[in-house]
PDB file of C-alpha atoms in Angstrom:
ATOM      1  CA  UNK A  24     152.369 126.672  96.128  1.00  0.00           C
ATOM      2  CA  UNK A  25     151.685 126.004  92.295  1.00  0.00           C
ATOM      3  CA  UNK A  26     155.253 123.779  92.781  1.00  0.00           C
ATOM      4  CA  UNK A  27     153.734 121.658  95.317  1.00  0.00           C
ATOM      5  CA  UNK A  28     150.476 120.820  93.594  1.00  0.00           C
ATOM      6  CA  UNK A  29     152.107 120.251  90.382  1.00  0.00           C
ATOM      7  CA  UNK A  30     154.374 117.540  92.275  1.00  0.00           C
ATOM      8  CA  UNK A  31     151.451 115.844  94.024  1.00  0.00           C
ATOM      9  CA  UNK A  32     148.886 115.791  90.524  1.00  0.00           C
ATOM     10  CA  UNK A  33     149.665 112.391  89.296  1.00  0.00           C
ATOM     11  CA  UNK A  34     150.670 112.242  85.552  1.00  0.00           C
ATOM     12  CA  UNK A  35     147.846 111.929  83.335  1.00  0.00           C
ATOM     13  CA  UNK A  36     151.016 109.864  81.172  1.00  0.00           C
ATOM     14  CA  UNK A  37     151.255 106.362  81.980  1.00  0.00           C
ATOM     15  CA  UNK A  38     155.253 105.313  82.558  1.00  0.00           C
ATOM     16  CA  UNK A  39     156.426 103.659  79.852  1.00  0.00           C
ATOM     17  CA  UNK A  40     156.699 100.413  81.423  1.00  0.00           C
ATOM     18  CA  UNK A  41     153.010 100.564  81.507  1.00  0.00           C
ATOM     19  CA  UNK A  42     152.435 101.331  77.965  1.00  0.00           C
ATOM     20  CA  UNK A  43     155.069  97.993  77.279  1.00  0.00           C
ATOM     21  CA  UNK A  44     153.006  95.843  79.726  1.00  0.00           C
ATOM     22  CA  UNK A  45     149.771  97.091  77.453  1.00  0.00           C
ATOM     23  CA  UNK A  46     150.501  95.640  74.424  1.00  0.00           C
ATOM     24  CA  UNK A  47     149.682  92.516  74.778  1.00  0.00           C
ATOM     25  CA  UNK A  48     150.644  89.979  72.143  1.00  0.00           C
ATOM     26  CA  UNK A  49     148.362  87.327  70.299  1.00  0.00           C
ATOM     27  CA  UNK A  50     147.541  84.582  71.802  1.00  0.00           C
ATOM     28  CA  UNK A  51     147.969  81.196  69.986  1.00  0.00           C
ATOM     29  CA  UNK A  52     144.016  79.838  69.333  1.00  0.00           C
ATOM     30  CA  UNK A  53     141.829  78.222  66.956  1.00  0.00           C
ATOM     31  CA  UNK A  54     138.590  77.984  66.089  1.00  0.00           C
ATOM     32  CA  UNK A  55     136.666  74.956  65.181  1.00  0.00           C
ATOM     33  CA  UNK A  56     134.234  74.815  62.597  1.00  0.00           C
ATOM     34  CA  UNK A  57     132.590  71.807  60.576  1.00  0.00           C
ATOM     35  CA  UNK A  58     133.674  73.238  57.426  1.00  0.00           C
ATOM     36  CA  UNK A  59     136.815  75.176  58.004  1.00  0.00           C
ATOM     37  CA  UNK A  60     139.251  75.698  60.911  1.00  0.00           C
ATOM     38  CA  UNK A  61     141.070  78.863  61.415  1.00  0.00           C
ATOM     39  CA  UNK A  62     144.558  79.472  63.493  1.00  0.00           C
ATOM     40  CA  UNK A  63     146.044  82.506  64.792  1.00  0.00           C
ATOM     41  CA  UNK A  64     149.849  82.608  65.821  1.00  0.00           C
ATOM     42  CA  UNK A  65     151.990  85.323  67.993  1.00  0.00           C
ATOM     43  CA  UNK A  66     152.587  88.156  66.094  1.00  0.00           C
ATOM     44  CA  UNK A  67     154.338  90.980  67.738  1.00  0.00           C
ATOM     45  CA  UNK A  68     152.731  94.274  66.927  1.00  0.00           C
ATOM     46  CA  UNK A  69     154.436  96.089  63.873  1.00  0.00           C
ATOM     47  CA  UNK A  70     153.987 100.243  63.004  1.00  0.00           C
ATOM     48  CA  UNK A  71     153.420 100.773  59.332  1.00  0.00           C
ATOM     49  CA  UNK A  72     155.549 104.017  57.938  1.00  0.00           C
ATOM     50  CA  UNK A  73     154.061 106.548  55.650  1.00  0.00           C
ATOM     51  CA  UNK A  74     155.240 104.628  52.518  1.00  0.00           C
ATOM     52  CA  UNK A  75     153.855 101.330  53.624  1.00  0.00           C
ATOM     53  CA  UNK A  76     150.714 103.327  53.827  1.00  0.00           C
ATOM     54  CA  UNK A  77     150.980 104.797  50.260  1.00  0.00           C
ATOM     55  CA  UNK A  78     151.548 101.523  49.257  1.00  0.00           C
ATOM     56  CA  UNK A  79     148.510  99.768  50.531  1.00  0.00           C
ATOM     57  CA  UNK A  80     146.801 102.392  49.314  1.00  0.00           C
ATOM     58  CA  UNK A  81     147.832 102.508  46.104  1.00  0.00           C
ATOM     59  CA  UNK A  82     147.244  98.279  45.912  1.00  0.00           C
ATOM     60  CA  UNK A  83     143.468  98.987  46.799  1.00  0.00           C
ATOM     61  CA  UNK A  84     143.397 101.546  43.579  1.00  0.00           C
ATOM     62  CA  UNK A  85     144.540  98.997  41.444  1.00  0.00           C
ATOM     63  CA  UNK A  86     142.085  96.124  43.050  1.00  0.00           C
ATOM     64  CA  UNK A  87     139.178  98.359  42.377  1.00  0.00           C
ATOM     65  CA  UNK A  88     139.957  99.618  39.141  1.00  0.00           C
ATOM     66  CA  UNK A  89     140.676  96.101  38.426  1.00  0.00           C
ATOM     67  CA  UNK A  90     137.381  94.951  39.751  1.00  0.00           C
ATOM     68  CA  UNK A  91     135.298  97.389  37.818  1.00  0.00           C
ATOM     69  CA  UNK A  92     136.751  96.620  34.701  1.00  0.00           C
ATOM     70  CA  UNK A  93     135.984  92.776  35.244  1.00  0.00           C
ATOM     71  CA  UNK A  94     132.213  94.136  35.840  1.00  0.00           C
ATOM     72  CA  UNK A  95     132.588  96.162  33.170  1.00  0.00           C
ATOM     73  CA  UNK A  96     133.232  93.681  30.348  1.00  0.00           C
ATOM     74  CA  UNK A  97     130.792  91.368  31.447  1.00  0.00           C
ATOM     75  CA  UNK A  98     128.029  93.808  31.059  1.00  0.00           C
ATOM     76  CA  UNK A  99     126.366  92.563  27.334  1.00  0.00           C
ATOM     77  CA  UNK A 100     127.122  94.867  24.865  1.00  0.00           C
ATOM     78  CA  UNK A 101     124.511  96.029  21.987  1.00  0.00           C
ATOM     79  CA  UNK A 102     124.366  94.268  18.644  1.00  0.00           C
ATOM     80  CA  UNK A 103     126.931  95.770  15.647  1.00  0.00           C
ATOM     81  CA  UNK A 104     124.782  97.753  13.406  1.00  0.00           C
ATOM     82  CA  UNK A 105     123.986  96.044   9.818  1.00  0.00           C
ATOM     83  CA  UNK A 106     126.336  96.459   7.728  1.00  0.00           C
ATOM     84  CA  UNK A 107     124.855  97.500   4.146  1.00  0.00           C
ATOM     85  CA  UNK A 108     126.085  96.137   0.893  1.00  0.00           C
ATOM     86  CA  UNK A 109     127.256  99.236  -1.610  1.00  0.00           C
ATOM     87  CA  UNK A 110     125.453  98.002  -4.324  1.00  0.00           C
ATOM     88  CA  UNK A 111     121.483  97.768  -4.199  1.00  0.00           C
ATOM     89  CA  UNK A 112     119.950  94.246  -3.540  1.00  0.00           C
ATOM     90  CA  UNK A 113     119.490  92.551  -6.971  1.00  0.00           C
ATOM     91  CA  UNK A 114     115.424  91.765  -7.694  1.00  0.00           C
ATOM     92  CA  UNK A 115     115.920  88.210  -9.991  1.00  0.00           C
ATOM     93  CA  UNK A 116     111.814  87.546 -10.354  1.00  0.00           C
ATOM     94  CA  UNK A 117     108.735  89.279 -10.021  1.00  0.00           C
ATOM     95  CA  UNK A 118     105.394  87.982 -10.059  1.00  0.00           C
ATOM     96  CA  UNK A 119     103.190  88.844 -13.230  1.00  0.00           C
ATOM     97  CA  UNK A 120      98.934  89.692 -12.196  1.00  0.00           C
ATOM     98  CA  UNK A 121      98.477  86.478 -14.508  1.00  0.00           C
ATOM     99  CA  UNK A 122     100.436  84.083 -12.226  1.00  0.00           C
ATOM    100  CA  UNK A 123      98.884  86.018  -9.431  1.00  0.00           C
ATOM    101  CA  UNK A 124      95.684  85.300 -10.607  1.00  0.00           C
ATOM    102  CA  UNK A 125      96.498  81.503 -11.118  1.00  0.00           C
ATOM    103  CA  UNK A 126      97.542  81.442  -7.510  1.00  0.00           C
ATOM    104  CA  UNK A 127      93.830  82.946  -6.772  1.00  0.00           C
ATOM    105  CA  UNK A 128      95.721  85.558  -4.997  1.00  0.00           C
ATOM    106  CA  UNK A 129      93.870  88.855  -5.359  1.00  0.00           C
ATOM    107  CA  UNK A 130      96.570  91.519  -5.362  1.00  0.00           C
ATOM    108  CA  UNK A 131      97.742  93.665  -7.581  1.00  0.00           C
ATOM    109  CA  UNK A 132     101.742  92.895  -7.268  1.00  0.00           C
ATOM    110  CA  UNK A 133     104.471  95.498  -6.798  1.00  0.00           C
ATOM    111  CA  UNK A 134     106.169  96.931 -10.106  1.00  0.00           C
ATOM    112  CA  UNK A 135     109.771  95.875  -9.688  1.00  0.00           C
ATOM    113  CA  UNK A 136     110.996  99.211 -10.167  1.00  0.00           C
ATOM    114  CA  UNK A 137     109.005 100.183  -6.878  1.00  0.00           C
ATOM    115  CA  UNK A 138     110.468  97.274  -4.565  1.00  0.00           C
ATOM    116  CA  UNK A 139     112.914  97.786  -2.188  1.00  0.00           C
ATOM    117  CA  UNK A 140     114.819  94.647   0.211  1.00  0.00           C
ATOM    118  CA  UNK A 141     118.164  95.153   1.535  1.00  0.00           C
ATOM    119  CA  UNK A 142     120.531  92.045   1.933  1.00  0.00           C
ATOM    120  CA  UNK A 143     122.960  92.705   4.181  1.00  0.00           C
ATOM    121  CA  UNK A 144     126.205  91.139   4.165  1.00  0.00           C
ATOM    122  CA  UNK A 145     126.307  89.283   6.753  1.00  0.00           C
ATOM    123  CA  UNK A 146     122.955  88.226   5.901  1.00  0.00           C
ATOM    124  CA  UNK A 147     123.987  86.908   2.777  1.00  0.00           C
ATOM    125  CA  UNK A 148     127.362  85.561   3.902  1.00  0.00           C
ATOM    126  CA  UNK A 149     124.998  82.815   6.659  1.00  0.00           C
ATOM    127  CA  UNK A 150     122.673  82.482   3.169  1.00  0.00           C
ATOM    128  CA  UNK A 151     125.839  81.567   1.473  1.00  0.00           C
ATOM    129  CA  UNK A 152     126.564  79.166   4.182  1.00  0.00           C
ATOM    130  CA  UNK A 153     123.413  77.163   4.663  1.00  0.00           C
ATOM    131  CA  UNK A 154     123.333  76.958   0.907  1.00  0.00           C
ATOM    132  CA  UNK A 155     127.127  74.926   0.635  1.00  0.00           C
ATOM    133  CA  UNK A 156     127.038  73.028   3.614  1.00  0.00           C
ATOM    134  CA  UNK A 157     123.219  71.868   2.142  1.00  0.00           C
ATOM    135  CA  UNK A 158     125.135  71.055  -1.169  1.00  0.00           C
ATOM    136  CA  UNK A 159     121.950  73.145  -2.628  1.00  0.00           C
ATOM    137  CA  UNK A 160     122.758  76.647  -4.848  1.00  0.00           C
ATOM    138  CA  UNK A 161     118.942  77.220  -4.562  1.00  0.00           C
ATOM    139  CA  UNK A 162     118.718  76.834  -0.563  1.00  0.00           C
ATOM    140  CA  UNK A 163     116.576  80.406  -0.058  1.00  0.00           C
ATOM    141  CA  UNK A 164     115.753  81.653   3.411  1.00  0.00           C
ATOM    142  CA  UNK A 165     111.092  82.721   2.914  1.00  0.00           C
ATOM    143  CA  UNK A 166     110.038  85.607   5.253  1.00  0.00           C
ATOM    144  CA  UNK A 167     106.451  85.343   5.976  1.00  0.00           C
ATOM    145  CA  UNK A 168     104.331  88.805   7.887  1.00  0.00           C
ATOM    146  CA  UNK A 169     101.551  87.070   9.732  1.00  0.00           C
ATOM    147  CA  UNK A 170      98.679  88.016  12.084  1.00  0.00           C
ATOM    148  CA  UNK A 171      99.501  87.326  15.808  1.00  0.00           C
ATOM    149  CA  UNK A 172     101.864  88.098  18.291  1.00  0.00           C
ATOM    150  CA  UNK A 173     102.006  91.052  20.677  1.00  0.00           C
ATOM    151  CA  UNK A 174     101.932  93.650  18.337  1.00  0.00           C
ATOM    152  CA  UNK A 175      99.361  92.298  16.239  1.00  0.00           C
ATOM    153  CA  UNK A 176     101.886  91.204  13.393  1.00  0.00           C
ATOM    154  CA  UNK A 177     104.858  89.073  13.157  1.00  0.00           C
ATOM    155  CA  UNK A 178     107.841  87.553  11.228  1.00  0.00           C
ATOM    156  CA  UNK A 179     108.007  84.146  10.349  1.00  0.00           C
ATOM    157  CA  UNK A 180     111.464  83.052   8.627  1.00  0.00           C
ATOM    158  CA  UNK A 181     112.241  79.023   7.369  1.00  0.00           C
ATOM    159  CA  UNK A 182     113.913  77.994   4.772  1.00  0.00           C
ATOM    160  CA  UNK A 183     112.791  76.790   1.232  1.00  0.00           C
ATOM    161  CA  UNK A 184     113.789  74.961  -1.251  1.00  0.00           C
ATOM    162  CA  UNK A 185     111.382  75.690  -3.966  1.00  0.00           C
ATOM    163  CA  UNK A 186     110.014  78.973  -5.145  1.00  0.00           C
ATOM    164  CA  UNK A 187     106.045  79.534  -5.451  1.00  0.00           C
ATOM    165  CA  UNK A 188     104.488  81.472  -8.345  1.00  0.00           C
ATOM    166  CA  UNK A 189     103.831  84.598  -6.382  1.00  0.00           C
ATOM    167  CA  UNK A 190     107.197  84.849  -4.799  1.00  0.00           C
ATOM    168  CA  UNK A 191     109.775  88.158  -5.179  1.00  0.00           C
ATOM    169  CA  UNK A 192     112.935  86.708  -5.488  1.00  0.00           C
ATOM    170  CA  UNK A 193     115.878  88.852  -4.002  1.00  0.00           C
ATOM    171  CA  UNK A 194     119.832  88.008  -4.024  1.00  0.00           C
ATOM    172  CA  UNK A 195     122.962  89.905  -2.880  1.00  0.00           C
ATOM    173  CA  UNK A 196     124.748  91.534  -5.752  1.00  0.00           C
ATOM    174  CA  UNK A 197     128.342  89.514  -5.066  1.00  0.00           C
ATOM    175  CA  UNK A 198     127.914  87.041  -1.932  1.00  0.00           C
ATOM    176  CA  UNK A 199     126.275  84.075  -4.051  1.00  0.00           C
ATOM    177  CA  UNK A 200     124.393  81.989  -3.427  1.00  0.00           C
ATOM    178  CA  UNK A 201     122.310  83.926  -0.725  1.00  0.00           C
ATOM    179  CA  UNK A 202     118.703  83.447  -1.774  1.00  0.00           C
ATOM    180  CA  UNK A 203     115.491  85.551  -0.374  1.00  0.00           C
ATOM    181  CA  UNK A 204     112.072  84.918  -1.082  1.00  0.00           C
ATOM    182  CA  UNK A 205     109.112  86.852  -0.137  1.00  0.00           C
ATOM    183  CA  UNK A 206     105.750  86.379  -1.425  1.00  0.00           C
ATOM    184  CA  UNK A 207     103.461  88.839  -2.889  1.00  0.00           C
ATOM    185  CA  UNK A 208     101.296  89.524   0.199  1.00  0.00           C
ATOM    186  CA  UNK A 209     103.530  89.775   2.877  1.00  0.00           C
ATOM    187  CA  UNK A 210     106.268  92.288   0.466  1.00  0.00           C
ATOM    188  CA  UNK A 211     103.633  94.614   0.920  1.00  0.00           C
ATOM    189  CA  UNK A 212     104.439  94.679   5.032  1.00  0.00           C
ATOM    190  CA  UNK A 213     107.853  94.321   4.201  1.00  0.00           C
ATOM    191  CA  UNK A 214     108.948  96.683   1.113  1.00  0.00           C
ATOM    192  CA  UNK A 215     111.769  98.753   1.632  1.00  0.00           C
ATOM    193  CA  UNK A 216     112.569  96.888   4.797  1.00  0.00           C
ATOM    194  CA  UNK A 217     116.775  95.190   5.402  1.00  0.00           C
ATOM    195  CA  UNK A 218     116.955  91.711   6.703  1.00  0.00           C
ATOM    196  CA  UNK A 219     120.248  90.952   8.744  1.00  0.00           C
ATOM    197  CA  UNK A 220     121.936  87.991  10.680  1.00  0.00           C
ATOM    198  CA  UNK A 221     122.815  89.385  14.396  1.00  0.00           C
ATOM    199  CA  UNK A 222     125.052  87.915  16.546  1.00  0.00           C
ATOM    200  CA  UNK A 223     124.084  88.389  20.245  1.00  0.00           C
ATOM    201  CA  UNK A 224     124.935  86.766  23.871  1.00  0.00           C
ATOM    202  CA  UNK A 225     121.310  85.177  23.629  1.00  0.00           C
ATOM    203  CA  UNK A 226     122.447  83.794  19.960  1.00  0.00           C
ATOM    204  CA  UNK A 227     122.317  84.165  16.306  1.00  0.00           C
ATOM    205  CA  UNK A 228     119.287  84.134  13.722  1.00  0.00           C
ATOM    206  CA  UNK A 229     118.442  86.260  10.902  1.00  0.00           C
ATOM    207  CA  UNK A 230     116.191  89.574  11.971  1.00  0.00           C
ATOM    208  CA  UNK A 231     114.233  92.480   9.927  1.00  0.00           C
ATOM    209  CA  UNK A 232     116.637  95.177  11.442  1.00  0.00           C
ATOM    210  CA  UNK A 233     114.880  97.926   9.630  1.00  0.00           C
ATOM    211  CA  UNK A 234     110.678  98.127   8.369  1.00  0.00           C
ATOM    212  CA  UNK A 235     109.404 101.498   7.162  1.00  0.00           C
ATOM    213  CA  UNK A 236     106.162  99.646   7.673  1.00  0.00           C
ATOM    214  CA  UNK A 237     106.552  98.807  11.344  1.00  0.00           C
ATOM    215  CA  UNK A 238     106.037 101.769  13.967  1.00  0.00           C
ATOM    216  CA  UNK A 239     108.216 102.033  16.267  1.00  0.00           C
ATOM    217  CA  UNK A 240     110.861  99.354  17.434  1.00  0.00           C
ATOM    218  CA  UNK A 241     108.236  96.666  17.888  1.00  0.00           C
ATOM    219  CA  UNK A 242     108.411  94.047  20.600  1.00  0.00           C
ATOM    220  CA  UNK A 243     112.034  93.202  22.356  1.00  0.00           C
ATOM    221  CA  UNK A 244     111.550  89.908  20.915  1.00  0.00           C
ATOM    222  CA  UNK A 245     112.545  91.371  16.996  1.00  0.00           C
ATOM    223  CA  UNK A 246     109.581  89.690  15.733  1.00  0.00           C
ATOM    224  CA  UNK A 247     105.921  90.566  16.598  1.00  0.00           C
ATOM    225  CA  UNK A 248     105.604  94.309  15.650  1.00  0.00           C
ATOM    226  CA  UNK A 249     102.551  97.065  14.712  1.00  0.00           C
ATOM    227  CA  UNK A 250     101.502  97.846  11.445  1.00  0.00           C
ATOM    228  CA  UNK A 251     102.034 102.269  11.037  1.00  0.00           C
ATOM    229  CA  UNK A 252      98.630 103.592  10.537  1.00  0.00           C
TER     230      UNK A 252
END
């Protein structure tokens, strides 16, 4: 009995002339498009062995690896920190309380022996620069504090060509020339602070990288920034 219904069961297995006659192969066509036109030929159908697999797998690695490092080097990278001269900033002139006074400034000015600017290098290596390609050793770079901004103060660099009677003058100890002037009023925002030159995606300009006067990091803009209270 179980010999006669396993004879008349039909196979759940196709024959394989049915599983040939199933494969059908690509058909030549093409599609039409305004802007492109894409044709398919006959291919006959093709089984890919365990190495071919290891293979293609082992290309996709490499493509994504590849990929993320591309995104990875295009992502900006933060600004080098200042690099610091080894010898102090040199002070050249101080203003005296009589030349103050002529000025009608009314401040008592700094002692020299309490005032602190750094110069970076590469601060004083663009200094340098401005002042040989302006055929002028005395080319200085002022830094101004003022009242505005976001923060409720700011910087305000330009150069100058002249020094005023309440002006600190500052210089880098060997990158000459690489003049700094700061007057008498605004050193007292900015004593003890290091100017710098930065290099960035957005550009280059000089920059106060570092006030003990400011609090906090100020505004992402490097300029406006809050008085410590």
């Amino acid at each position: 009995m179980t010999t006669l219904l396993r004879r008349q069961l039909p196979s759940l297995s196709p024959p394989k002339s049915q599983l040939a006659t199933a494969v059908l192969p690509l058909r030549s066509f093409s599609l039409s498009h305004p802007s492109s036109r894409l044709r398919c030929f006959d291919s006959p159908p093709r089984l890919l062995s365990l190495s071919h697999l290891r293979s293609l797998s082992s290309a996709q690695r490499a493509l994504s690896s590849s990929t993320l490092r591309s995104f990875s080097s295009s992502t900006p990278r933060p600004a080098p920190s200042p690099t610091l001269p080894k010898a102090a900033t040199i002070l050249v002139r101080a203003p005296t309380p009589a030349q103050l006074e002529a000025a009608e400034i009314d401040l008592e000015p700094i002692p020299p022996e309490h005032v602190s600017v750094v110069l970076t290098d590469r601060a004083a290596e663009q200094l340098r620069t401005i002042a040989l390609r302006a055929q002028d050793p005395g080319a200085a770079l002022r830094i101004t504090v003022e009242s505005g901004g976001c923060h409720g103060y700011q910087y305000k660099m330009e150069l100058a060509g002249a020094r005023g009677e309440d002006d600190y003058h500052f210089t880098h100890p060997h990158i000459l020339p690489s003049n700094l002037y700061i007057d008498a009023t605004s050193l007292g925002l900015l004593n003890g602070a290091t100017l710098d030159y930065a290099t960035e995606l957005i550009g280059s300009a000089f920059r106060v990288a570092e006030n003990p006067q400011a609090k906090g990091s100020g505004c992402g803009c490097g300029v406006s920034w809050e008085l410590k209270e």
